Amino acid sequence: MSHPEPAPAPAGLRRLAFGGDYNPEQWPEEVWHEDARLMREAGVTMVSVGIFSWALLEPDPGRYDFGWLDRLLDLLHVNGVRADLGTPTVVPPAWFYRAHPEALPVGKDGVRYAFGARGAICHSSTAYREAAAGITEQLARRYANHPALAMWHVHNEYGVPVSACYCDSCAAHFRRWLTARHGSADAVNEAWGTAFWGQRYRSLDEIEPPRTAPTVGNPAQQLDYARFADATMRENFTAERDILHRLSPGIPVTTNFMTALSQCESVDYWAWGREVDLVTNDHYLITDGRRTHVNLAMAADLTRSVAGGAPWLLLEHSTSGVNWQPRNPAKRPGEMARNSLAHIARGSEGAMFFQWRQSRRGAEKFHSAMVPHAGTDSRVWREVSALGADLGLLEGVRGTRTVADVAMLWDWQSWWAQSLDWRPSEDHDARERADTFYASLYDHHLTVDFAHPDADLSAYPLVVVPALYLATEETGRNLRRYVERGGTLVVSYFSGIVDADDAVHPGPYPGALRDVLGLTVEEFSPLLAGGTVRLTTPEGAPQGPGLTGDVWSDVIVPRGAETCWSYADGVPAGRPAITRNRLGEGTAWYISTRLSGPDLDAVLDRALADARIAPRTSLARDVEAVRRTGESGSYLFLINHTGTAAEVPLETPGTELLTGERAGKECTVPAGAVRVVRLDG
Ligand code: GAL
């Protein structure tokens, strides 16, 4: 990934970013002065403004009202708060849709969405593109030299709530995109396998978006449509970005991602990460009873990886509960600080929130904020102010990089392909595998980088592949090279099956990965709902615990790989279940059933031993230790998610920055607290 060094930072910001989305247009101007005072009190350094303000900035077509935004930016400036200024292109005004109803997107079922919420955009609409370029240009011309301007925030969360439009303009645009990708109708017929079910096209003009059809639509068509929709949004982002670069040089341009795998599925962030000047992310805890801090760590690691390992910025999270989940618990005392500092440990250059002041009206009035409905005599406000003060003590962390131990392969396009219909089992879920493997690595206290399947993996002693259904021949060669040169690879089932067109690789499964794994799979044998299979270590092999898998089994033919566990029952009884292939200087493991918790840990322990990664047994479960390092020093973040104090041994003594105390052989982290040790030397 080609990122300039050092990564661009918000202009003029000398501290970690701390603040939130600020929507003063919802409040009378007297309140703005109160806001500015409170921002100073809480140590706010930057706010995101104007994200949803198009209708106010351009009240009538071509008539602009910038007065309020001028006053606001001036007020922020005199109060030392920098502005992450939005281009408001996620919500065009009502008058725009009156003139251009075709710019409202159409669902798969042919129904056009209505105005009245947000993000109702057909990204192929010429009228929308022109209008978005127009307002962006106006803002850039007016504010490029404003002293409060720190960075540009284009649009808001591309991909949600509408990720693809199925209208006729999109159909025409899709045909142009197909021409660029495939060249001709014949090439599309080949790539999509239209010989199946008589779907052959004589010309590209006959092709439509994959709208609602009587039964399962062509999978390759759907996969290409997902790519097209993503690329179309990216065209609109880069169009705005280029205007800003031209008219406002030197000011970084971003758009807020949602890399958490549950929150935006339709955007290929590997591609987007290359287009923004600074990667920024929004993250909300999914409070469904699972360990939310593990999901948070995963999202932060994924965001850093999308940024090529460079620092990035958490642009939104919540001070307490959100309002869009079925049940929205308040955060527990200390949780907000743990969340914020966990993001920073994993590479964020600050912690920003949605939003500064809790709204009284509108769809998000029950969403927490930095200034809650309860006002400043509240736990949330006290914790916000305390966090602002703490971040002031961590300035040295800026510009340092998080140190990762291992890598996990992840590819959005493979995920899209695997999620299509009529797969061998609906119980296999790529994201679940990624979550489960990540949780096991987290519980081993390993920091994970995510990597694109074709990335250079040579820096990592261990690479895990939890679900890579779509893998090209090139990926197969990359993984083979990695192992031959000494890497340890762990691959989970249903990986390496199809190419970029969702066509099964010729020959036995797993086509792209047969060589590296030293085996073939004769047949998949998914289990019935709730079914399990038992695994035992065969005689003559190193003995290990009995394991239980579910969801999946494979009928494996070893072709060089040794069997470490075999099936004790099920269709493949007596045959290999978990294998290990020595290749060149390295080792490739294959796990052909779904393992979780201690069963997965048992296999990963063996792979970690191959990779010569020593277990970090001195850390308690749910005590997170993550290091950032750079020119200003090395910083060890210790985050205690448990209800008991933790004693963490230190290899090097240092100074704990939040308390100012010296830390010698160990650092005590009180229950629920965070400590950041600047290590000596
Ligand atoms: C984000 C969005 C914000 C706000 C927030 C609420 O996805 O960018 O505008 O809606 O969610 O959690």
XYZ file of C-alpha atoms and ligand atoms in Angstrom:
693
model
C 0.000 0.000 0.000
C 1.554 3.303 -1.020
C 1.117 5.748 1.827
C 3.217 8.853 2.169
C 5.406 8.901 5.280
C 4.455 10.115 7.799
C 0.702 9.678 7.447
C -1.114 12.995 6.979
C -2.581 14.319 10.200
C -5.342 16.882 10.713
C -3.732 20.237 9.919
C -2.713 22.282 12.910
C -3.698 19.654 15.467
C -0.855 19.244 17.906
C -2.647 16.883 20.241
C -4.650 13.718 19.987
C -8.026 14.430 18.412
C -10.799 14.615 21.003
C -14.304 15.810 20.244
C -17.260 14.721 18.201
C -19.802 15.401 15.494
C -21.089 18.858 16.265
C -24.470 19.844 14.865
C -24.985 23.400 16.140
C -27.616 24.024 13.489
C -29.951 22.103 15.792
C -29.510 24.755 18.502
C -29.974 28.521 18.935
C -26.721 30.455 18.689
C -26.607 31.240 22.434
C -26.038 27.548 22.968
C -22.982 27.639 20.691
C -21.179 29.885 23.183
C -22.019 27.519 25.998
C -20.741 24.687 23.787
C -17.452 26.463 23.159
C -16.974 26.995 26.895
C -17.711 23.347 27.640
C -15.412 22.194 24.834
C -12.583 24.114 26.436
C -13.478 22.662 29.824
C -13.399 19.099 28.469
C -10.209 19.552 26.443
C -11.908 19.155 23.060
C -9.424 19.633 20.221
C -11.501 18.994 17.087
C -15.146 18.679 16.038
C -16.786 17.435 12.838
C -19.192 20.014 11.435
C -21.522 20.510 8.502
C -21.994 16.843 7.626
C -25.765 17.168 7.207
C -26.021 20.880 6.429
C -26.623 21.106 2.672
C -30.221 22.339 3.027
C -29.019 25.160 5.280
C -25.952 26.049 3.242
C -27.857 26.146 -0.049
C -31.420 27.000 0.965
C -32.469 27.517 -2.669
C -30.764 26.239 -5.797
C -27.625 28.321 -6.328
C -28.288 30.642 -3.342
C -25.855 30.065 -0.509
C -25.978 31.004 3.143
C -22.563 30.596 4.675
C -23.055 33.201 7.400
C -23.813 30.734 10.164
C -20.908 28.469 9.242
C -18.546 31.453 9.094
C -19.596 32.444 12.610
C -19.305 28.895 13.835
C -15.817 28.305 12.443
C -14.656 31.642 13.831
C -16.040 30.718 17.232
C -14.276 27.361 17.138
C -11.063 29.031 16.098
C -11.010 31.567 18.920
C -11.655 28.720 21.333
C -8.768 26.663 19.984
C -10.990 23.931 18.548
C -10.164 22.678 15.055
C -12.734 21.713 12.449
C -13.154 18.530 10.503
C -15.382 20.127 7.891
C -18.001 18.000 6.164
C -19.081 18.117 2.570
C -22.821 17.628 3.138
C -23.335 15.383 0.149
C -24.955 12.528 2.045
C -28.251 14.442 2.209
C -29.154 16.700 -0.720
C -31.953 19.177 0.048
C -35.629 18.423 -0.544
C -35.685 20.910 -3.472
C -33.009 18.901 -5.218
C -35.143 15.754 -5.207
C -38.184 17.732 -6.428
C -36.144 18.642 -9.487
C -34.402 15.258 -9.748
C -36.562 12.456 -8.380
C -34.425 10.053 -10.410
C -31.565 10.709 -7.969
C -33.435 8.734 -5.294
C -32.145 5.161 -5.292
C -34.193 2.137 -6.283
C -34.153 -1.126 -4.322
C -33.689 -4.597 -5.780
C -37.444 -4.916 -5.950
C -37.777 -1.859 -8.200
C -39.247 0.392 -5.484
C -37.779 3.895 -5.279
C -36.828 5.109 -1.801
C -38.335 8.352 -0.526
C -36.762 11.528 0.847
C -37.114 12.058 4.607
C -34.303 10.043 6.139
C -30.713 10.237 4.927
C -28.351 8.665 2.435
C -30.998 8.286 -0.294
C -28.616 8.543 -3.213
C -28.283 6.946 -6.607
C -24.540 7.249 -7.078
C -24.883 6.994 -10.863
C -27.145 10.034 -11.054
C -25.559 12.784 -13.146
C -27.681 15.413 -11.407
C -26.456 14.211 -8.016
C -22.845 14.142 -9.164
C -23.048 17.677 -10.495
C -24.808 18.999 -7.429
C -22.339 17.282 -5.074
C -19.402 18.705 -7.007
C -21.071 22.144 -6.891
C -21.543 22.348 -3.119
C -18.111 20.829 -2.512
C -16.507 23.461 -4.684
C -18.372 26.261 -2.914
C -17.219 25.021 0.486
C -13.651 24.500 -0.645
C -13.435 28.006 -2.123
C -14.859 29.602 0.979
C -13.041 27.718 3.716
C -9.743 26.472 2.221
C -7.842 29.130 4.147
C -9.941 29.279 7.286
C -7.600 28.989 10.250
C -9.866 26.453 12.007
C -9.823 23.998 9.107
C -8.034 20.770 10.074
C -9.368 18.331 7.501
C -12.194 17.593 5.098
C -14.813 14.982 5.892
C -16.423 13.932 2.609
C -20.001 12.632 2.740
C -20.817 10.216 5.587
C -20.270 6.473 5.765
C -20.489 5.509 2.103
C -22.331 2.199 1.828
C -24.913 2.737 4.557
C -27.860 2.846 4.629
C -28.064 2.179 0.874
C -25.212 0.237 -0.650
C -26.512 -0.253 -4.195
C -29.149 1.218 -6.455
C -30.908 -0.828 -9.143
C -32.368 1.943 -11.316
C -32.067 2.337 -15.077
C -29.223 4.884 -14.818
C -27.326 2.331 -12.771
C -28.105 -0.305 -15.390
C -26.510 1.885 -18.071
C -23.586 2.701 -15.813
C -23.158 -1.015 -14.978
C -22.910 -1.820 -18.707
C -20.128 0.737 -19.092
C -18.387 -0.742 -16.069
C -18.725 -4.248 -17.522
C -17.236 -3.066 -20.786
C -14.216 -1.743 -18.923
C -13.861 -4.920 -16.853
C -14.654 -7.629 -19.390
C -14.583 -5.954 -22.810
C -17.476 -7.681 -24.558
C -20.708 -9.600 -24.102
C -18.866 -12.820 -24.949
C -16.364 -12.179 -22.193
C -19.209 -11.483 -19.756
C -20.928 -14.711 -20.842
C -17.735 -16.588 -20.115
C -17.054 -14.886 -16.768
C -20.617 -15.268 -15.541
C -21.100 -18.800 -16.853
C -24.297 -17.778 -18.617
C -24.435 -21.143 -20.403
C -25.996 -22.283 -17.137
C -29.802 -21.800 -17.109
C -29.741 -20.259 -20.592
C -28.689 -16.777 -19.501
C -26.564 -15.966 -22.552
C -26.477 -12.294 -23.664
C -26.051 -11.275 -27.298
C -24.929 -7.794 -26.346
C -24.195 -5.836 -23.198
C -27.415 -3.870 -23.808
C -29.381 -6.895 -22.697
C -27.786 -6.891 -19.245
C -29.673 -5.497 -16.251
C -28.753 -5.142 -12.577
C -29.454 -8.297 -10.560
C -32.954 -7.240 -9.511
C -35.412 -9.478 -7.682
C -35.766 -12.663 -9.736
C -37.898 -15.816 -9.332
C -35.065 -17.778 -7.777
C -31.343 -17.527 -7.183
C -29.774 -15.045 -9.579
C -26.477 -15.540 -11.378
C -23.838 -15.431 -8.612
C -21.079 -13.907 -10.773
C -23.473 -11.187 -11.921
C -24.264 -10.397 -8.296
C -20.603 -10.351 -7.362
C -19.794 -7.992 -10.232
C -22.707 -5.795 -9.205
C -21.340 -5.548 -5.675
C -17.967 -4.516 -7.149
C -19.661 -2.034 -9.448
C -21.696 -0.443 -6.641
C -18.580 -0.104 -4.488
C -16.572 1.374 -7.373
C -19.378 3.824 -8.175
C -19.433 5.193 -4.649
C -15.657 5.438 -4.785
C -15.869 7.443 -8.031
C -18.043 9.939 -6.218
C -15.699 10.095 -3.269
C -12.636 10.670 -5.444
C -14.478 13.340 -7.458
C -15.097 15.339 -4.274
C -11.614 14.602 -2.972
C -10.008 15.881 -6.160
C -11.939 19.149 -5.946
C -10.774 19.572 -2.361
C -7.172 18.735 -3.216
C -7.263 21.280 -6.021
C -8.881 24.119 -4.089
C -7.643 23.368 -0.594
C -4.135 21.964 -1.000
C -2.372 20.590 2.045
C -5.550 19.814 3.979
C -6.110 16.061 4.377
C -9.298 14.581 2.969
C -11.074 11.669 4.576
C -14.394 9.911 4.646
C -15.495 7.980 7.700
C -15.297 4.208 7.238
C -17.168 1.543 9.194
C -14.713 -1.297 9.100
C -16.369 -3.337 11.877
C -17.534 -6.292 9.868
C -21.053 -6.135 11.192
C -21.568 -2.475 10.378
C -20.877 -1.970 6.689
C -20.500 -4.983 4.482
C -20.664 -3.409 1.063
C -17.459 -1.435 0.873
C -14.089 -2.890 -0.104
C -11.994 -0.923 2.332
C -8.724 -2.271 0.909
C -9.469 -0.153 -2.158
C -10.803 2.834 -0.210
C -7.814 2.901 2.134
C -5.644 3.831 -0.847
C -7.855 6.789 -1.783
C -8.125 8.748 1.472
C -5.342 10.898 2.885
C -6.087 9.746 6.406
C -8.080 6.627 7.267
C -10.847 7.412 9.723
C -13.353 5.021 11.226
C -16.642 4.916 13.109
C -17.152 2.142 15.602
C -20.154 1.212 17.699
C -20.286 -1.658 20.142
C -22.774 -4.342 19.218
C -24.219 -5.100 22.619
C -25.596 -8.571 22.074
C -24.011 -10.157 25.131
C -20.722 -11.027 23.469
C -17.358 -9.608 24.565
C -17.665 -6.192 22.964
C -14.051 -5.246 23.640
C -12.876 -8.105 21.412
C -14.994 -6.887 18.518
C -13.701 -3.366 19.149
C -10.079 -4.551 19.047
C -10.759 -6.397 15.813
C -12.323 -3.343 14.155
C -9.420 -1.175 15.264
C -6.853 -3.677 13.973
C -8.704 -3.919 10.678
C -8.821 -0.128 10.363
C -5.106 0.166 11.031
C -4.456 -2.501 8.435
C -6.594 -0.680 5.874
C -4.368 2.331 6.634
C -1.334 0.221 5.753
C -0.211 0.170 9.408
C -0.077 3.957 9.580
C -1.895 5.915 12.291
C -5.596 6.453 11.654
C -8.363 8.244 13.519
C -11.475 7.075 15.328
C -13.963 9.669 14.093
C -17.083 8.364 15.862
C -17.953 6.109 18.752
C -20.411 6.581 21.598
C -20.033 7.928 25.104
C -22.730 5.528 26.298
C -25.688 3.707 24.707
C -26.702 4.040 21.061
C -30.348 4.044 19.979
C -30.456 1.812 16.904
C -30.019 -1.643 18.384
C -32.919 -3.651 19.791
C -31.676 -2.947 23.317
C -29.230 -0.146 24.048
C -27.562 -0.486 27.437
C -25.620 2.432 28.882
C -21.867 1.922 29.025
C -20.608 0.874 32.420
C -18.432 3.279 34.439
C -14.983 3.418 32.848
C -16.067 1.610 29.700
C -15.962 4.675 27.479
C -12.358 5.398 28.475
C -11.375 1.768 27.946
C -12.996 1.833 24.515
C -11.314 5.099 23.537
C -7.879 4.065 24.746
C -8.176 0.625 23.150
C -8.683 2.325 19.785
C -5.701 4.576 20.465
C -3.562 1.593 21.483
C -4.350 0.053 18.116
C -3.287 3.094 16.134
C -5.952 5.781 16.427
C -4.655 9.329 16.788
C -7.484 10.271 19.122
C -11.034 9.458 20.122
C -14.007 11.272 18.645
C -17.694 10.685 19.239
C -21.096 10.907 17.711
C -22.041 13.471 18.917
C -21.136 16.532 20.987
C -24.565 17.604 22.291
C -27.456 15.149 22.467
C -30.256 16.151 20.071
C -33.721 17.047 21.337
C -35.429 16.172 18.082
C -35.000 13.780 15.208
C -34.242 10.098 14.881
C -31.197 10.058 17.151
C -32.435 11.909 20.220
C -31.957 8.859 22.428
C -28.378 8.318 21.284
C -25.829 9.254 23.939
C -23.558 12.258 23.473
C -20.665 14.062 25.155
C -23.141 16.579 26.595
C -26.115 14.382 27.464
C -29.721 15.446 28.057
C -28.856 15.218 31.759
C -26.371 18.076 31.292
C -22.992 18.442 32.905
C -24.040 17.164 36.317
C -23.810 13.628 35.014
C -21.485 10.665 35.010
C -21.139 10.834 31.232
C -19.943 14.429 31.318
C -17.527 13.749 34.187
C -16.070 10.791 32.302
C -15.850 12.842 29.095
C -13.918 15.596 30.875
C -11.643 13.067 32.573
C -10.923 11.411 29.231
C -10.092 14.777 27.653
C -7.589 15.409 30.438
C -6.076 11.930 30.070
C -5.622 12.318 26.328
C -3.693 15.508 27.020
C -1.120 13.311 28.798
C -0.653 11.006 25.823
C 0.513 13.433 23.160
C 3.778 11.571 22.650
C 1.849 8.639 21.260
C 0.988 10.583 18.087
C 2.757 9.290 15.032
C 3.863 6.011 16.631
C 2.799 2.685 15.143
C 1.128 -0.305 16.725
C 3.278 -3.417 16.819
C 1.512 -6.526 15.483
C 2.475 -10.142 16.143
C 0.553 -12.131 13.528
C -1.645 -11.599 10.479
C -5.116 -12.651 9.449
C -6.136 -12.641 5.793
C -9.354 -10.812 5.034
C -10.956 -9.916 1.743
C -14.281 -8.161 1.325
C -14.766 -9.530 -2.196
C -14.364 -13.089 -0.992
C -16.876 -12.370 1.753
C -19.388 -11.014 -0.774
C -18.941 -14.091 -2.940
C -19.270 -16.514 -0.073
C -22.407 -14.817 1.229
C -24.362 -15.483 -1.987
C -27.104 -18.111 -2.053
C -27.015 -21.862 -2.403
C -23.737 -22.660 -0.732
C -23.126 -26.102 0.796
C -24.290 -24.897 4.225
C -26.018 -21.762 5.374
C -24.408 -22.304 8.772
C -20.977 -21.406 7.459
C -20.451 -17.706 7.895
C -17.153 -16.085 6.885
C -17.523 -13.345 9.438
C -18.188 -15.768 12.256
C -14.926 -17.562 11.375
C -13.023 -14.274 11.320
C -14.519 -13.315 14.706
C -13.747 -16.693 16.251
C -10.155 -16.904 15.016
C -9.620 -13.313 16.071
C -10.985 -14.032 19.561
C -8.614 -16.954 19.944
C -5.614 -14.812 18.932
C -6.848 -12.052 21.252
C -7.021 -14.562 24.083
C -3.431 -15.514 23.276
C -2.629 -11.787 23.757
C -1.450 -11.453 20.192
C -1.943 -8.244 18.219
C -3.313 -8.957 14.773
C -2.709 -7.183 11.482
C -5.204 -7.916 8.732
C -3.758 -8.463 5.283
C -5.080 -8.660 1.771
C -4.531 -12.180 0.387
C -2.000 -10.892 -2.146
C -0.032 -8.773 0.341
C 3.580 -9.429 1.258
C 3.287 -11.584 4.374
C 6.973 -12.168 5.017
C 7.013 -10.020 8.179
C 4.627 -12.343 10.022
C 5.614 -15.614 11.705
C 1.983 -16.774 11.598
C -0.824 -16.070 9.126
C -4.354 -17.355 9.697
C -6.976 -17.684 6.975
C -10.360 -18.099 8.653
C -12.485 -17.949 5.498
C -11.205 -17.286 2.018
C -13.729 -18.919 -0.297
C -12.621 -16.766 -3.252
C -8.871 -17.037 -3.760
C -7.081 -16.513 -7.051
C -4.172 -18.551 -8.380
C -2.006 -15.552 -7.519
C -3.136 -15.799 -3.889
C -2.287 -19.499 -3.929
C 1.224 -18.685 -5.164
C 1.593 -15.926 -2.578
C 0.687 -18.274 0.279
C 2.946 -20.987 -1.064
C 5.849 -18.542 -1.252
C 5.125 -17.402 2.296
C 5.237 -20.943 3.669
C 8.236 -22.058 1.637
C 10.200 -19.166 3.071
C 9.468 -20.214 6.634
C 5.977 -18.942 7.454
C 3.310 -20.826 9.388
C -0.106 -20.770 7.746
C -3.439 -21.903 9.231
C -6.322 -22.293 6.776
C -9.918 -23.011 7.684
C -12.347 -25.020 5.538
C -14.136 -23.784 2.384
C -11.160 -21.616 1.402
C -9.491 -21.430 -2.011
C -12.570 -22.777 -3.782
C -13.412 -20.253 -6.531
C -11.674 -17.676 -8.707
C -12.514 -13.986 -9.102
C -15.611 -14.871 -11.200
C -16.976 -17.274 -8.577
C -16.037 -20.185 -10.863
C -14.729 -23.301 -9.112
C -11.016 -23.750 -9.760
C -10.431 -26.702 -12.106
C -9.613 -30.016 -10.413
C -10.275 -31.104 -6.867
C -10.846 -28.587 -4.066
C -9.312 -26.415 -2.749
C -7.988 -25.421 -6.147
C -5.934 -22.401 -5.233
C -4.592 -23.915 -2.013
C -4.058 -27.619 -2.823
C -0.314 -27.191 -3.253
C 0.377 -25.243 -0.142
C -1.832 -27.473 2.023
C -0.561 -30.741 0.528
C -4.009 -32.285 0.170
C -7.171 -32.419 -1.873
C -10.779 -32.421 -0.735
C -12.852 -35.048 -2.485
C -16.193 -33.890 -1.124
C -17.681 -31.417 1.334
C -19.836 -32.943 4.018
C -21.595 -30.162 5.955
C -23.436 -31.238 9.098
C -27.115 -30.949 9.844
C -28.241 -28.190 12.205
C -26.847 -28.838 15.665
C -24.741 -31.798 14.461
C -21.192 -32.360 15.716
C -18.187 -34.487 14.768
C -15.532 -35.875 17.079
C -11.842 -35.605 16.275
C -9.037 -37.695 17.749
C -5.283 -37.787 17.273
C -4.244 -40.877 15.292
C -1.725 -43.415 16.544
C 1.821 -42.525 15.729
C 1.082 -38.790 15.601
C 1.777 -36.387 18.500
C -1.090 -36.932 20.917
C -3.518 -34.103 21.606
C -6.911 -33.615 23.192
C -10.083 -34.947 21.598
C -11.856 -32.120 19.772
C -15.406 -31.468 18.636
C -16.316 -29.684 15.436
C -19.628 -28.612 14.018
C -21.147 -27.124 10.826
C -18.705 -28.687 8.376
C -16.525 -31.660 7.506
C -14.453 -32.503 4.440
C -13.472 -35.786 2.868
C -9.719 -35.189 2.619
C -7.109 -37.022 0.570
C -3.661 -36.220 1.975
C -1.068 -35.535 -0.694
C 1.972 -34.887 1.426
C 0.329 -33.432 4.523
C 0.455 -35.370 7.797
C -2.725 -36.032 9.766
C -2.746 -34.399 13.199
C -6.386 -35.129 14.064
C -8.762 -37.427 12.225
C -12.550 -37.786 12.225
C -13.812 -40.307 14.772
C -17.321 -40.207 13.317
C -19.436 -38.595 10.627
C -19.193 -39.233 6.881
C -15.376 -38.886 6.796
C -14.848 -41.168 9.862
C -11.280 -42.446 9.975
C -9.982 -39.836 7.546
C -7.921 -36.690 8.186
C -9.638 -33.710 9.806
C -6.717 -31.455 10.702
C -3.509 -31.659 8.730
C -0.056 -30.151 8.715
C 2.038 -29.811 5.600
C 5.739 -29.121 5.775
C 6.761 -27.158 2.735
C 10.173 -25.587 2.244
C 11.085 -23.886 5.495
C 7.522 -23.562 6.773
C 4.301 -25.293 7.675
C 0.706 -25.081 6.465
C -2.161 -26.273 8.684
C -5.643 -27.100 7.448
C -8.694 -27.289 9.723
C -11.572 -28.948 7.884
C -14.337 -28.487 10.456
C -15.624 -25.613 12.544
C -13.700 -25.419 15.821
C -14.325 -22.828 18.479
C -13.094 -21.838 21.943
C -10.622 -24.244 23.594
C -10.840 -26.682 20.656
C -9.590 -24.051 18.242
C -7.046 -22.865 20.825
C -5.609 -26.384 20.992
C -4.853 -26.366 17.263
C -3.633 -22.783 17.217
C -1.279 -23.621 20.118
C 0.403 -26.186 17.888
C 0.638 -23.727 15.008
C 2.025 -21.041 17.331
C 4.699 -23.504 18.416
C 5.587 -24.058 14.742
C 5.790 -20.285 14.350
C 7.962 -20.080 17.492
C 5.595 -17.641 19.144
C 5.916 -18.083 22.891
C 2.637 -18.151 24.838
C 2.004 -14.978 26.858
C 0.870 -16.742 29.962
C 1.664 -13.863 32.333
C -1.389 -11.898 31.233
C -4.862 -12.638 32.590
C -7.778 -13.153 30.213
C -9.291 -9.834 29.154
C -6.270 -7.818 30.158
C -5.154 -6.275 26.897
C -1.505 -5.353 26.293
C -0.732 -3.498 23.072
C 2.363 -1.552 22.136
C 2.856 1.515 19.961
C 6.333 2.520 19.067
C 8.080 5.236 17.087
C 10.522 8.097 17.267
C 9.012 9.513 20.449
C 9.367 6.208 22.303
C 7.611 2.971 23.025
C 4.226 2.975 24.753
C 2.651 -0.060 26.362
C -1.141 0.213 26.692
C -2.576 -2.031 29.407
C -6.351 -2.234 29.437
C -8.028 -4.167 32.184
C -11.494 -5.283 31.082
C -11.975 -7.354 34.241
C -13.332 -6.599 37.692
C -10.024 -7.488 39.389
C -6.752 -5.566 39.547
C -4.038 -7.021 37.306
C -0.284 -7.098 37.886
C 1.397 -6.974 34.518
C 5.105 -7.848 34.393
C 7.205 -5.391 32.384
C 10.266 -6.361 30.377
C 11.511 -2.772 30.579
C 10.699 -0.273 33.338
C 9.031 2.983 32.438
C 6.773 5.834 33.467
C 3.020 5.398 33.658
C 1.659 8.450 31.872
C -1.853 8.710 33.338
C -0.684 8.636 36.979
C 2.865 9.914 36.458
C 4.163 7.021 38.570
C 7.256 4.972 37.867
C 6.658 1.383 36.892
C 9.481 -1.060 37.599
C 9.214 -4.793 37.211
C 5.472 -4.649 36.973
C 2.567 -2.294 36.516
C -0.635 -2.562 38.512
C -3.765 -1.942 36.463
C -6.781 -1.459 38.729
C -10.046 -3.214 37.852
C -11.590 -1.655 34.756
C -8.729 0.825 34.350
C -6.159 1.666 31.687
C -2.469 2.329 32.141
C -0.052 3.580 29.516
C 3.610 2.981 30.281
C 6.224 4.897 28.346
C 9.015 2.371 28.399
C 12.536 3.610 29.188
C 15.155 3.675 26.482
C -23.089 6.709 12.526
C -23.413 7.964 11.729
C -23.777 9.101 12.645
C -24.785 8.644 13.664
C -24.232 7.475 14.426
C -25.143 6.940 15.502
O -23.121 5.562 11.748
O -22.311 8.359 10.945
O -24.298 10.159 11.865
O -25.952 8.266 13.015
O -24.001 6.420 13.515
O -24.628 5.799 16.134
